[in-house]
Coordinates of C-alpha atoms and ligand atoms in Angstrom, one line a residue:
M1 CA 15.5 60.6 5.5
F2 CA 14.9 58.7 8.8
T3 CA 17.5 59.4 11.4
M4 CA 17.6 57.8 14.9
T5 CA 17.5 60.0 18.0
P6 CA 20.2 59.6 20.6
L7 CA 17.7 57.6 22.7
E8 CA 16.8 55.2 19.9
R9 CA 20.5 54.6 19.2
W10 CA 21.2 53.9 22.9
V11 CA 18.2 51.5 23.2
E12 CA 19.3 49.7 20.0
A13 CA 22.8 49.2 21.4
A14 CA 21.4 47.9 24.7
A15 CA 19.2 45.4 22.8
G16 CA 22.2 44.4 20.7
M17 CA 24.0 43.5 23.8
T18 CA 21.2 41.8 25.9
R19 CA 19.3 40.2 23.0
P20 CA 15.7 40.4 24.2
D21 CA 13.0 38.6 22.2
R22 CA 11.0 41.8 22.1
V23 CA 11.4 45.5 22.9
V24 CA 8.4 47.3 24.3
W25 CA 8.4 51.1 24.7
C26 CA 6.4 52.1 27.8
D27 CA 3.9 55.0 27.3
G28 CA 2.7 55.0 30.9
S29 CA -0.9 54.5 29.9
E30 CA -3.6 52.7 31.9
A31 CA -4.0 50.1 29.2
E32 CA -0.3 49.3 29.2
H33 CA -0.4 49.0 33.0
H34 CA -3.2 46.5 32.9
R35 CA -1.5 44.4 30.3
L36 CA 1.6 44.2 32.5
I37 CA -0.3 43.4 35.6
E38 CA -2.3 40.6 33.8
G39 CA 1.0 39.1 32.6
M40 CA 2.5 39.2 36.1
L41 CA -0.6 37.7 37.7
A42 CA -0.5 34.9 35.1
D43 CA 3.2 34.0 35.7
G44 CA 3.0 34.5 39.5
T45 CA 5.3 37.5 39.7
L46 CA 2.4 39.3 41.4
L47 CA -0.3 37.9 43.6
P48 CA -3.7 39.5 43.8
M49 CA -4.9 41.1 47.0
N50 CA -8.3 41.7 48.5
E51 CA -10.1 43.9 45.9
Q52 CA -12.4 45.3 48.6
T53 CA -9.9 46.2 51.3
N54 CA -6.9 46.8 49.0
P55 CA -8.1 47.8 45.6
N56 CA -5.8 47.5 42.6
S57 CA -3.0 46.3 44.9
Y58 CA -0.6 43.4 44.5
L59 CA 2.0 41.4 46.4
H60 CA 5.4 40.5 45.1
R61 CA 7.8 38.0 46.7
S62 CA 11.4 38.6 45.9
D63 CA 14.0 36.0 45.6
P64 CA 15.1 35.4 49.3
N65 CA 18.6 36.5 48.5
D66 CA 17.4 39.7 46.9
V67 CA 15.6 41.7 49.6
A68 CA 17.7 44.8 50.2
R69 CA 20.3 47.1 48.7
T70 CA 23.8 45.5 48.5
E71 CA 26.3 48.1 49.2
H72 CA 29.3 45.9 48.7
L73 CA 28.2 45.2 45.1
T74 CA 27.7 48.9 44.3
F75 CA 30.4 50.7 42.5
I76 CA 31.3 54.2 41.3
C77 CA 33.2 53.8 38.0
S78 CA 34.8 57.2 37.8
R79 CA 38.0 57.7 35.8
T80 CA 40.1 57.7 38.9
R81 CA 39.7 55.9 42.3
A82 CA 40.4 59.1 44.1
E83 CA 37.3 60.8 42.6
A84 CA 35.1 58.0 44.0
G85 CA 36.9 58.3 47.4
P86 CA 37.2 55.9 50.3
N87 CA 33.4 56.1 50.8
N88 CA 32.8 54.2 47.6
N89 CA 33.8 50.9 46.0
W90 CA 35.5 51.7 42.7
M91 CA 36.1 49.9 39.5
A92 CA 37.9 51.4 36.5
P93 CA 35.3 52.2 33.7
A94 CA 37.0 50.0 31.1
E95 CA 37.4 47.0 33.5
A96 CA 33.8 47.4 34.7
K97 CA 32.4 47.4 31.1
E98 CA 34.5 44.4 30.2
R99 CA 33.7 42.4 33.3
V100 CA 30.0 43.2 33.7
G101 CA 29.4 43.6 29.9
K102 CA 30.0 39.8 29.7
L103 CA 27.1 39.3 32.1
F104 CA 24.8 41.5 30.1
E105 CA 25.6 39.6 26.8
G106 CA 22.4 37.8 25.9
S107 CA 21.0 38.3 29.5
M108 CA 17.5 39.1 28.1
R109 CA 17.3 36.2 25.7
G110 CA 13.7 34.8 25.9
R111 CA 12.6 37.9 27.8
T112 CA 11.0 41.2 26.9
M113 CA 13.0 44.4 27.2
Y114 CA 10.9 47.3 28.5
V115 CA 12.1 50.9 27.7
I116 CA 11.0 53.2 30.5
P117 CA 11.4 56.9 29.8
Y118 CA 10.8 58.8 33.0
L119 CA 11.1 62.2 34.7
M120 CA 12.5 62.8 38.2
G121 CA 10.7 66.0 39.0
A122 CA 7.8 68.0 37.7
P123 CA 7.4 68.4 33.9
G124 CA 9.0 71.6 32.8
S125 CA 10.8 72.3 36.0
L126 CA 14.4 73.5 36.0
H127 CA 15.2 70.9 38.6
T128 CA 13.8 68.0 36.6
K129 CA 16.1 65.3 35.1
V130 CA 15.1 62.8 32.3
G131 CA 16.1 59.2 32.8
V132 CA 15.6 56.2 30.6
E133 CA 15.7 52.7 32.2
V134 CA 15.7 49.6 30.1
T135 CA 14.8 46.5 32.1
D136 CA 13.7 42.9 31.6
S137 CA 11.6 43.1 34.8
P138 CA 7.9 44.0 34.5
Y139 CA 7.8 44.4 38.3
V140 CA 10.4 47.2 37.9
V141 CA 8.2 48.8 35.3
A142 CA 5.1 48.7 37.6
N143 CA 7.1 50.2 40.4
M144 CA 8.7 52.9 38.2
R145 CA 5.2 53.9 37.1
I146 CA 4.4 54.8 40.7
M147 CA 7.8 56.2 41.7
T148 CA 8.4 58.4 38.7
K149 CA 6.6 60.3 35.9
M150 CA 6.9 57.6 33.3
G151 CA 6.2 57.3 29.6
Q152 CA 5.0 59.8 27.1
V153 CA 5.4 62.8 29.5
A154 CA 9.2 62.0 29.6
L155 CA 9.5 61.5 25.8
D156 CA 7.8 64.8 25.3
Q157 CA 10.2 66.6 27.6
L158 CA 13.2 64.8 26.0
G159 CA 12.3 65.4 22.4
G160 CA 15.3 64.4 20.2
S161 CA 17.8 65.6 22.7
E162 CA 20.6 63.6 24.2
E163 CA 20.0 65.1 27.7
F164 CA 19.0 61.9 29.4
S165 CA 20.5 59.6 31.9
P166 CA 20.6 56.0 30.6
G167 CA 20.2 53.0 32.9
L168 CA 20.6 49.4 31.8
H169 CA 19.0 46.9 34.1
S170 CA 18.7 43.1 33.9
M171 CA 17.6 40.5 36.5
G172 CA 20.5 38.3 35.2
D173 CA 20.4 35.1 37.2
L174 CA 19.8 36.9 40.6
S175 CA 23.0 35.4 42.0
P176 CA 24.8 37.8 44.3
D177 CA 28.0 36.4 42.7
R178 CA 27.0 38.0 39.5
R179 CA 25.3 41.1 40.9
Y180 CA 26.7 44.6 40.2
I181 CA 25.3 48.1 40.5
L182 CA 27.6 50.3 38.5
H183 CA 27.6 54.0 38.1
F184 CA 29.6 55.8 35.4
P185 CA 29.2 59.4 36.5
E186 CA 31.1 60.9 33.5
E187 CA 28.5 59.3 31.2
R188 CA 25.5 59.7 33.6
L189 CA 25.1 56.0 33.0
V190 CA 24.0 53.2 35.3
W191 CA 24.4 49.4 34.8
S192 CA 22.6 47.2 37.2
I193 CA 22.4 43.4 36.9
G194 CA 21.5 40.5 39.2
S195 CA 18.9 42.2 41.5
G196 CA 15.3 43.2 41.2
Y197 CA 15.1 45.0 44.5
G198 CA 14.4 48.6 45.4
G199 CA 17.4 50.9 45.2
N200 CA 19.3 48.2 43.2
A201 CA 16.7 48.1 40.4
L202 CA 14.5 51.2 40.4
L203 CA 17.3 53.2 38.8
G204 CA 15.6 56.6 39.1
K205 CA 15.9 56.4 42.9
K206 CA 19.3 55.9 44.5
C207 CA 21.3 55.5 41.3
L208 CA 20.1 58.5 39.4
S209 CA 18.6 60.8 42.0
L210 CA 21.4 60.4 44.5
R211 CA 24.6 58.9 43.2
L212 CA 24.7 60.4 39.7
A213 CA 22.7 63.5 40.8
S214 CA 25.2 64.3 43.6
W215 CA 27.9 64.3 41.0
M216 CA 25.9 66.6 38.7
A217 CA 24.9 68.8 41.6
R218 CA 28.6 69.4 42.4
E219 CA 29.3 70.4 38.8
E220 CA 26.2 72.5 38.5
G221 CA 26.1 74.1 41.9
W222 CA 23.2 72.5 43.7
L223 CA 22.6 69.7 46.3
A224 CA 21.2 66.2 45.8
E225 CA 20.4 64.7 49.2
H226 CA 18.9 61.7 51.0
M227 CA 16.3 63.8 52.8
M228 CA 12.6 64.0 53.5
I229 CA 10.9 67.4 53.1
L230 CA 8.0 68.6 55.2
G231 CA 6.1 71.9 55.8
L232 CA 5.3 72.8 59.4
E233 CA 2.1 74.9 59.6
D234 CA 1.9 77.2 62.7
P235 CA -1.1 78.8 64.3
S236 CA -0.9 81.8 62.0
G237 CA -1.3 79.5 59.0
A238 CA 2.3 80.1 57.8
V239 CA 4.2 77.1 56.6
T240 CA 7.9 76.7 57.3
Y241 CA 9.7 74.0 55.3
M242 CA 12.3 71.7 56.7
A243 CA 14.4 68.9 55.2
G244 CA 15.9 66.0 57.1
A245 CA 18.6 63.5 56.3
F246 CA 18.3 60.2 58.2
P247 CA 19.9 57.0 57.1
S248 CA 17.8 54.2 55.5
A249 CA 15.0 53.0 57.8
C250 CA 15.7 55.8 60.3
G251 CA 12.4 57.7 60.1
K252 CA 12.2 60.0 57.1
T253 CA 8.9 58.6 55.8
N254 CA 7.4 58.7 59.3
L255 CA 8.5 62.3 60.0
A256 CA 7.3 63.6 56.6
M257 CA 3.8 62.2 57.2
L258 CA 3.6 63.0 60.9
V259 CA 0.2 63.5 62.4
S260 CA 0.5 66.2 64.9
P261 CA -0.8 65.9 68.5
L262 CA -0.5 69.7 68.6
A263 CA -3.0 70.2 65.8
D264 CA -5.5 71.8 68.2
Q265 CA -2.9 74.5 68.8
G266 CA -2.5 75.0 65.1
Y267 CA 0.7 73.0 64.4
R268 CA 0.4 70.4 61.6
V269 CA 2.7 68.8 59.1
W270 CA 2.4 68.8 55.2
T271 CA 4.3 66.1 53.3
V272 CA 6.5 67.3 50.4
G273 CA 8.8 64.2 50.0
D274 CA 10.0 61.2 52.0
D275 CA 13.4 60.2 50.6
I276 CA 15.1 62.5 48.2
C277 CA 15.6 66.2 48.1
W278 CA 17.2 68.4 45.4
M279 CA 18.1 71.9 46.5
R280 CA 19.1 75.0 44.6
I281 CA 19.9 78.5 45.7
G282 CA 17.0 80.8 44.8
A283 CA 17.1 84.5 43.9
D284 CA 16.3 85.3 47.5
G285 CA 19.4 83.5 48.7
R286 CA 17.5 80.7 50.3
L287 CA 17.7 77.0 49.4
W288 CA 14.7 75.8 47.4
A289 CA 13.9 72.1 47.5
V290 CA 12.0 69.7 45.3
N291 CA 11.1 66.1 45.8
P292 CA 11.9 64.5 42.4
E293 CA 9.9 61.3 43.2
N294 CA 6.3 60.6 42.4
G295 CA 5.6 57.9 45.0
F296 CA 6.9 56.4 48.2
F297 CA 8.9 53.2 48.5
G298 CA 8.3 52.9 52.3
V299 CA 9.4 50.5 55.0
A300 CA 6.3 48.4 56.0
P301 CA 7.2 47.0 59.4
G302 CA 6.2 49.4 62.2
T303 CA 3.7 51.2 60.0
S304 CA 0.3 51.3 61.6
A305 CA -2.8 53.5 62.1
H306 CA -1.2 54.4 65.4
T307 CA 2.4 55.3 64.2
N308 CA 1.7 56.6 60.7
P309 CA -2.0 56.9 59.8
N310 CA -1.1 59.0 56.7
A311 CA 1.0 56.1 55.3
M312 CA -1.8 53.6 56.0
A313 CA -4.2 55.8 54.1
T314 CA -1.7 56.2 51.3
L315 CA -1.0 52.5 50.9
A316 CA -4.7 51.5 51.0
S317 CA -5.1 51.3 47.3
N318 CA -3.1 51.2 44.0
S319 CA 0.0 49.9 45.8
I320 CA 2.6 47.2 45.3
F321 CA 3.7 45.3 48.4
T322 CA 7.0 43.6 48.4
N323 CA 7.9 40.8 50.9
V324 CA 5.1 41.4 53.4
G325 CA 2.8 38.6 54.8
L326 CA -0.6 37.8 53.3
T327 CA -3.6 37.1 55.5
P328 CA -6.1 34.5 54.4
D329 CA -8.5 37.2 53.2
G330 CA -5.8 38.8 51.0
Q331 CA -4.7 41.7 53.1
P332 CA -1.0 42.6 53.8
W333 CA 0.4 41.9 57.2
W334 CA 3.6 43.0 58.9
E335 CA 5.1 43.3 62.4
G336 CA 3.5 46.3 64.0
I337 CA 0.7 46.8 61.6
D338 CA -1.8 46.2 64.4
P339 CA -0.5 47.3 67.8
E340 CA -3.3 45.2 69.4
H341 CA -2.2 41.9 67.8
K342 CA 1.4 40.8 67.9
T343 CA 0.7 37.8 65.7
P344 CA -1.2 37.6 62.4
P345 CA -4.6 36.0 61.8
A346 CA -4.5 32.2 61.5
G347 CA -3.7 31.0 58.0
T348 CA -1.4 33.9 57.2
L349 CA 1.5 33.3 54.8
D350 CA 4.9 34.8 55.6
W351 CA 6.9 36.8 53.1
Q352 CA 8.2 33.7 51.4
G353 CA 4.7 32.2 51.1
H354 CA 5.0 29.6 53.8
A355 CA 2.1 29.1 56.3
W356 CA 3.2 31.0 59.4
Q357 CA 2.9 29.3 62.8
P358 CA 3.3 30.9 66.2
G359 CA 7.0 30.4 67.1
D360 CA 8.2 30.9 63.5
G361 CA 10.3 33.9 62.7
V362 CA 9.0 37.2 61.3
V363 CA 6.0 37.3 59.0
A364 CA 7.2 40.2 56.9
H365 CA 10.8 40.7 55.9
P366 CA 12.3 43.5 58.1
N367 CA 12.9 45.4 54.8
S368 CA 9.5 44.7 53.3
R369 CA 8.1 47.7 51.5
F370 CA 5.0 49.4 50.0
T371 CA 5.1 51.3 46.8
S372 CA 2.3 53.9 46.7
P373 CA 1.5 57.1 44.7
A374 CA 2.4 60.2 46.6
Q375 CA -0.8 62.0 45.7
Q376 CA -2.8 59.5 47.7
C377 CA -1.2 60.8 50.9
P378 CA -3.8 62.7 53.0
S379 CA -1.1 65.1 54.2
I380 CA 0.5 65.8 50.8
S381 CA 1.5 69.4 50.4
P382 CA -0.2 71.6 47.8
H383 CA 3.3 72.5 46.8
W384 CA 4.8 69.0 46.5
Q385 CA 5.1 69.3 42.7
D386 CA 5.8 73.1 42.6
P387 CA 8.3 73.4 39.8
Q388 CA 10.3 76.0 41.8
G389 CA 10.2 73.9 45.0
V390 CA 9.7 75.1 48.6
P391 CA 12.1 77.3 50.6
I392 CA 13.9 75.4 53.3
S393 CA 14.4 77.1 56.7
A394 CA 15.8 74.2 58.6
I395 CA 17.9 71.1 57.8
M396 CA 17.9 68.1 60.2
F397 CA 20.6 65.5 60.4
G398 CA 19.6 62.5 62.4
G399 CA 20.8 59.0 63.3
R400 CA 19.6 56.0 65.1
R401 CA 21.6 56.1 68.3
A402 CA 20.8 54.2 71.5
R403 CA 23.2 56.4 73.3
V404 CA 25.4 59.6 73.0
A405 CA 23.3 61.9 70.8
P406 CA 20.6 63.9 72.6
L407 CA 17.1 64.3 71.3
V408 CA 18.0 67.5 69.4
Y409 CA 20.7 70.2 69.2
Q410 CA 21.3 73.1 66.9
A411 CA 24.5 73.9 65.1
L412 CA 26.1 77.3 65.7
D413 CA 26.2 78.3 62.0
W414 CA 26.4 76.8 58.5
E415 CA 30.0 75.7 58.8
H416 CA 29.5 74.0 62.1
G417 CA 26.3 72.5 60.7
V418 CA 28.2 70.9 57.8
F419 CA 30.5 69.4 60.4
V420 CA 27.6 68.1 62.4
G421 CA 26.3 66.5 59.2
A422 CA 29.7 65.1 58.4
S423 CA 30.0 63.6 61.9
M424 CA 26.7 61.7 61.8
A425 CA 26.7 58.1 62.9
S426 CA 23.8 55.6 63.0
E427 CA 23.1 52.0 63.7
T428 CA 22.8 49.9 60.5
T429 CA 19.3 48.6 59.5
A430 CA 17.8 46.0 57.3
A431 CA 17.6 48.4 54.4
A432 CA 21.0 47.1 53.2
T433 CA 22.4 43.6 53.5
G434 CA 24.9 43.0 56.3
Q435 CA 24.8 43.2 60.1
V436 CA 22.0 45.2 61.7
G437 CA 22.6 47.5 64.7
M438 CA 26.3 48.3 64.1
T439 CA 27.1 51.9 64.7
R440 CA 28.8 53.4 61.7
R441 CA 29.7 56.8 60.5
D442 CA 27.1 57.9 57.9
P443 CA 27.7 61.5 57.0
M444 CA 24.6 63.3 55.9
A445 CA 22.9 59.9 55.6
M446 CA 24.8 59.7 52.3
L447 CA 27.5 57.1 52.9
P448 CA 25.9 54.6 50.5
F449 CA 24.7 57.3 48.1
C450 CA 27.3 60.0 47.6
G451 CA 28.6 59.4 44.0
Y452 CA 32.0 61.0 44.6
N453 CA 34.7 61.5 47.2
M454 CA 33.0 62.5 50.4
A455 CA 35.7 65.0 51.3
D456 CA 34.9 66.9 48.1
Y457 CA 31.2 66.6 49.0
W458 CA 31.8 68.4 52.3
G459 CA 33.7 71.0 50.4
H460 CA 30.7 71.4 48.1
W461 CA 28.4 71.8 51.1
L462 CA 30.7 74.5 52.6
A463 CA 30.8 76.3 49.3
M464 CA 27.0 76.2 49.0
G465 CA 26.8 78.0 52.3
Q466 CA 29.1 80.7 51.1
R467 CA 27.1 81.2 48.0
A468 CA 23.7 81.3 49.8
P469 CA 23.1 84.5 51.8
N470 CA 20.2 82.9 53.7
P471 CA 21.0 79.3 54.3
P472 CA 18.8 77.2 56.6
A473 CA 19.5 76.6 60.2
I474 CA 21.0 73.2 60.9
F475 CA 20.0 70.7 63.6
H476 CA 20.8 67.2 64.7
V477 CA 18.0 64.9 66.0
N478 CA 17.9 61.4 67.5
W479 CA 14.5 59.8 68.1
F480 CA 16.1 56.5 69.1
R481 CA 17.9 57.0 72.5
K482 CA 17.3 54.1 74.8
D483 CA 17.5 53.3 78.5
D484 CA 19.6 50.6 80.0
A485 CA 16.8 48.1 79.5
G486 CA 16.7 48.9 75.8
N487 CA 13.5 50.8 75.7
F488 CA 13.1 54.0 73.6
L489 CA 13.2 57.0 75.9
W490 CA 11.3 59.2 73.5
P491 CA 7.8 58.3 72.2
G492 CA 8.7 59.4 68.7
Y493 CA 6.4 59.4 65.6
G494 CA 3.8 62.1 65.9
E495 CA 5.3 63.4 69.1
N496 CA 8.4 64.5 67.1
V497 CA 6.3 67.6 66.2
R498 CA 7.4 68.9 69.6
V499 CA 11.0 69.0 68.4
L500 CA 9.9 70.5 65.1
R501 CA 8.2 73.2 67.0
W502 CA 11.3 74.1 69.0
M503 CA 13.3 74.2 65.7
L504 CA 10.7 76.6 64.3
D505 CA 11.1 78.8 67.4
R506 CA 14.9 78.8 66.9
V507 CA 14.5 79.7 63.2
R508 CA 12.4 82.7 64.4
G509 CA 15.0 83.7 66.9
T510 CA 13.2 82.5 70.0
G511 CA 13.3 79.1 71.8
G512 CA 15.4 78.6 74.9
A513 CA 18.7 76.8 74.5
R514 CA 21.9 76.2 76.4
E515 CA 25.3 76.0 74.8
T516 CA 27.1 72.7 75.1
A517 CA 30.3 71.4 73.6
I518 CA 28.4 70.0 70.7
G519 CA 25.9 72.8 70.0
L520 CA 22.7 74.4 71.3
V521 CA 20.5 72.0 73.3
P522 CA 17.0 73.0 74.3
T523 CA 16.3 73.9 77.9
P524 CA 13.6 71.5 79.2
E525 CA 11.1 74.4 79.5
A526 CA 11.7 75.3 75.8
L527 CA 10.2 72.0 74.6
D528 CA 6.4 71.8 74.7
L529 CA 5.9 68.5 76.4
A530 CA 2.4 69.1 77.7
G531 CA 0.3 66.0 77.9
L532 CA 3.3 63.6 77.3
D533 CA 3.7 62.5 80.9
L534 CA 7.5 62.2 80.6
P535 CA 9.2 62.1 84.0
E536 CA 11.7 64.9 84.5
R537 CA 14.6 62.5 84.7
I538 CA 13.8 61.1 81.3
V539 CA 13.7 64.6 79.8
A540 CA 17.1 65.3 81.4
E541 CA 18.5 62.0 80.0
L542 CA 17.1 62.8 76.5
L543 CA 18.9 66.2 76.6
R544 CA 22.1 65.0 78.3
V545 CA 25.4 65.6 76.6
E546 CA 27.8 63.3 78.4
P547 CA 31.4 64.4 77.8
A548 CA 32.9 60.9 78.3
D549 CA 30.6 59.5 75.6
W550 CA 31.3 62.4 73.3
K551 CA 35.1 62.1 73.7
H552 CA 34.9 58.5 72.6
D553 CA 32.7 59.5 69.7
W554 CA 35.1 62.2 68.7
Q555 CA 37.9 59.6 68.5
H556 CA 35.8 57.3 66.4
L557 CA 35.0 60.2 64.1
G558 CA 38.7 61.0 63.9
R559 CA 39.5 57.6 62.6
F560 CA 36.8 57.9 60.0
L561 CA 37.9 61.4 58.8
E562 CA 41.5 60.3 58.7
Q563 CA 40.8 58.2 55.6
F564 CA 40.2 61.3 53.5
G565 CA 43.7 62.6 54.2
D566 CA 44.7 65.8 52.4
R567 CA 41.4 66.1 50.6
L568 CA 39.6 66.9 53.9
P569 CA 38.4 70.5 53.8
P570 CA 40.4 72.7 56.2
A571 CA 37.1 73.9 57.7
I572 CA 36.1 70.4 58.7
R573 CA 39.6 69.8 60.1
A574 CA 39.3 73.0 62.1
Q575 CA 35.8 72.2 63.4
Y576 CA 37.0 68.8 64.4
A577 CA 39.9 70.3 66.4
A578 CA 37.6 72.9 68.0
L579 CA 35.1 70.2 69.1
G580 CA 38.0 68.2 70.7
Q581 CA 39.1 71.3 72.5
R582 CA 35.6 72.0 73.8
L583 CA 35.3 68.4 75.0
G584 CA 38.7 68.5 76.6
A585 CA 39.6 65.4 74.6
T586 CA 43.1 64.1 74.4
S587 CA 44.2 63.2 70.9
S588 CA 44.8 59.6 69.9
G589 CA 47.3 58.6 67.2
A590 CA 44.6 58.4 64.7
V591 CA 43.3 61.8 65.5
E592 CA 46.8 63.4 65.2
A593 CA 46.7 62.6 61.5
V594 CA 43.6 64.6 61.0
Ligands
LIG601 P1 14.1 54.5 53.9 O1 12.9 54.4 53.1 O2 14.9 53.2 54.0 O3 15.0 55.6 53.5 O4 13.7 54.7 55.5 P2 13.1 56.0 56.3 O5 14.2 56.9 56.7 O6 12.0 56.6 55.5 O7 12.5 55.3 57.6 P3 10.9 55.1 58.0 O8 10.2 56.4 58.3 O9 10.3 54.2 57.1 O10 11.1 54.3 59.4 C1 11.9 53.1 59.5 C2 11.5 52.4 60.8 O11 11.7 53.2 61.9 C3 10.1 52.0 60.8 O12 10.0 50.7 61.3 C4 9.4 53.0 61.7 O13 8.3 52.5 62.4 C5 10.5 53.3 62.7 N1 10.4 54.7 63.2 C6 10.2 55.8 62.4 N2 10.1 57.0 63.2 C7 10.3 56.6 64.4 C8 10.3 57.3 65.7 O14 10.2 58.5 65.8 N3 10.6 56.5 66.8 C9 10.7 55.1 66.7 N4 11.0 54.5 67.9 N5 10.7 54.5 65.6 C10 10.5 55.1 64.4
LIG602 C1 16.9 53.2 51.3 O1 17.5 52.2 51.5 O2 17.3 54.3 51.7 C2 15.6 53.2 50.6 C3 15.1 52.0 50.0 O3 15.0 54.3 50.4 S1 15.9 51.5 48.5 O4 15.1 52.1 47.4 O5 16.0 50.1 48.4 O6 17.2 52.1 48.5
LIG603 MN1 16.0 56.0 51.6

């Protein structure tokens, strides 16, 4: 007798609610891909690009009110508000289903529902999770095909099991008034309606691989993090793996693909991942990391043959561009793509398709993106899909901070390192809607992505350190310090390898450092700055720890931590008090409460 699998039952229920005209199961094949592309070219969802310069690549223009993640419309629908914590918007599960269920009723009428089975991670790996997204957006399907392992490979891994994370996505009417990105962690379920953009719509990325995965990771004893992963090869040929958590649009992709100016000395970088990192404790007591993604959804502006040649090579073919400009000969254009030319060729269309004129605003939207297959990256690591992952020797936390944070410092131990991660702050960027350039606390670069109460998350990090006999060393970096005129003090990009090299020395027990109130800062001689031409006073400024700035930062942090009340782990509280003491800071009313 024919019985339905749990997946078939869920898809039938989703179709019953959204009422599509047709249901198409995606197998991930070339033929299917071509059918989808043809359809999108025909209805204008995609525009063709120059087949010579950008083979098999397409441009998509989003609705102008749908160009970034919308954090204020993103909710964790856990049973209780306390589990979601002050770091998340919360809606009771029953209320969420009632309210947003109404929006899904019939939302796919006249449209096709695509069923996308996908894997986050390598087939057969212990780390890998199966997801299934149903969507009425063929653009989402085309992106998921690059960003995940989609189709038959996922159905094969799933079999008839119910071990999958379901995601229901509909474009709805694209009105922000009817846009919701809802996570039901107890059911491993996502509901997303009203947006077709990036992390709002490609449900394997932020929704499954970070918000739901962080919840699963706490239950199962691992870590799901917003981190890039790279391997630093040294002159002996040995590769040391490092992970780094920087907030959205703060440099993960660029660091992961770094082209090393120290290559002639034998230092080069291999790319393992650029956005998401899942880590488990290995038998050797180290943290082993995988990148569960299959592609890059990278920030376009600022990417050039000068800043990130590996990204330029990666996006040269088989890519989808979203909200970039289009030159008259069908090539993508964005601010910074060509350091020689500040303006695009005559006749270029801006991201909304209007003819661009000198004096107009930006050509590309500041959060315009490329979607490209990871395996096209020239620096991709031979281990990027290793089912067991790569062993992590160093973790970096990094923000975008014009002042206060030095170029790099090392935490004293794991517990202090967790506190350094918890005290991260960064200036907001165009990756999410809202004001750009506001300094906000963004612990572990997970403020928008931690699927549960952040105080419990810090507790989980602390517990992981106790369970792992050989945890990585922890560092904080800041590539974005500025002078009074607003210029970056540090050249950044490829030159960041000099900081990685110091970190490698520290991991090996060498590398000069001086102890400051916030941690171990390199001595100027310990950094290899040969050939950089950085005046001594700039180096001193980059490494400066100014007590007055840090006291102010400490009070800002105190007000942030205060929200977590009794749930704040005692070790974080103790680290906070110890930092205040080292800084000679006087407590404010807010701080007293911590
Ligand atoms: P998400 O994909 O949103 O998570 O961003 P990301 O963290 O991967 O950031 P990405 O590497 O794409 O960089 C974002 C922006 O910062 C781009 O415009 C880069 O050109 C710029 N950027 C990256 N690294 C550096 C750096 O070392 N120095 C400076 N000044 N800018 C950088
Ligand atoms: C981020 O904002 O951190 C991104 C882009 O990586 S998105 O997929 O839109 O979340
Ligand atoms: Mn990201």
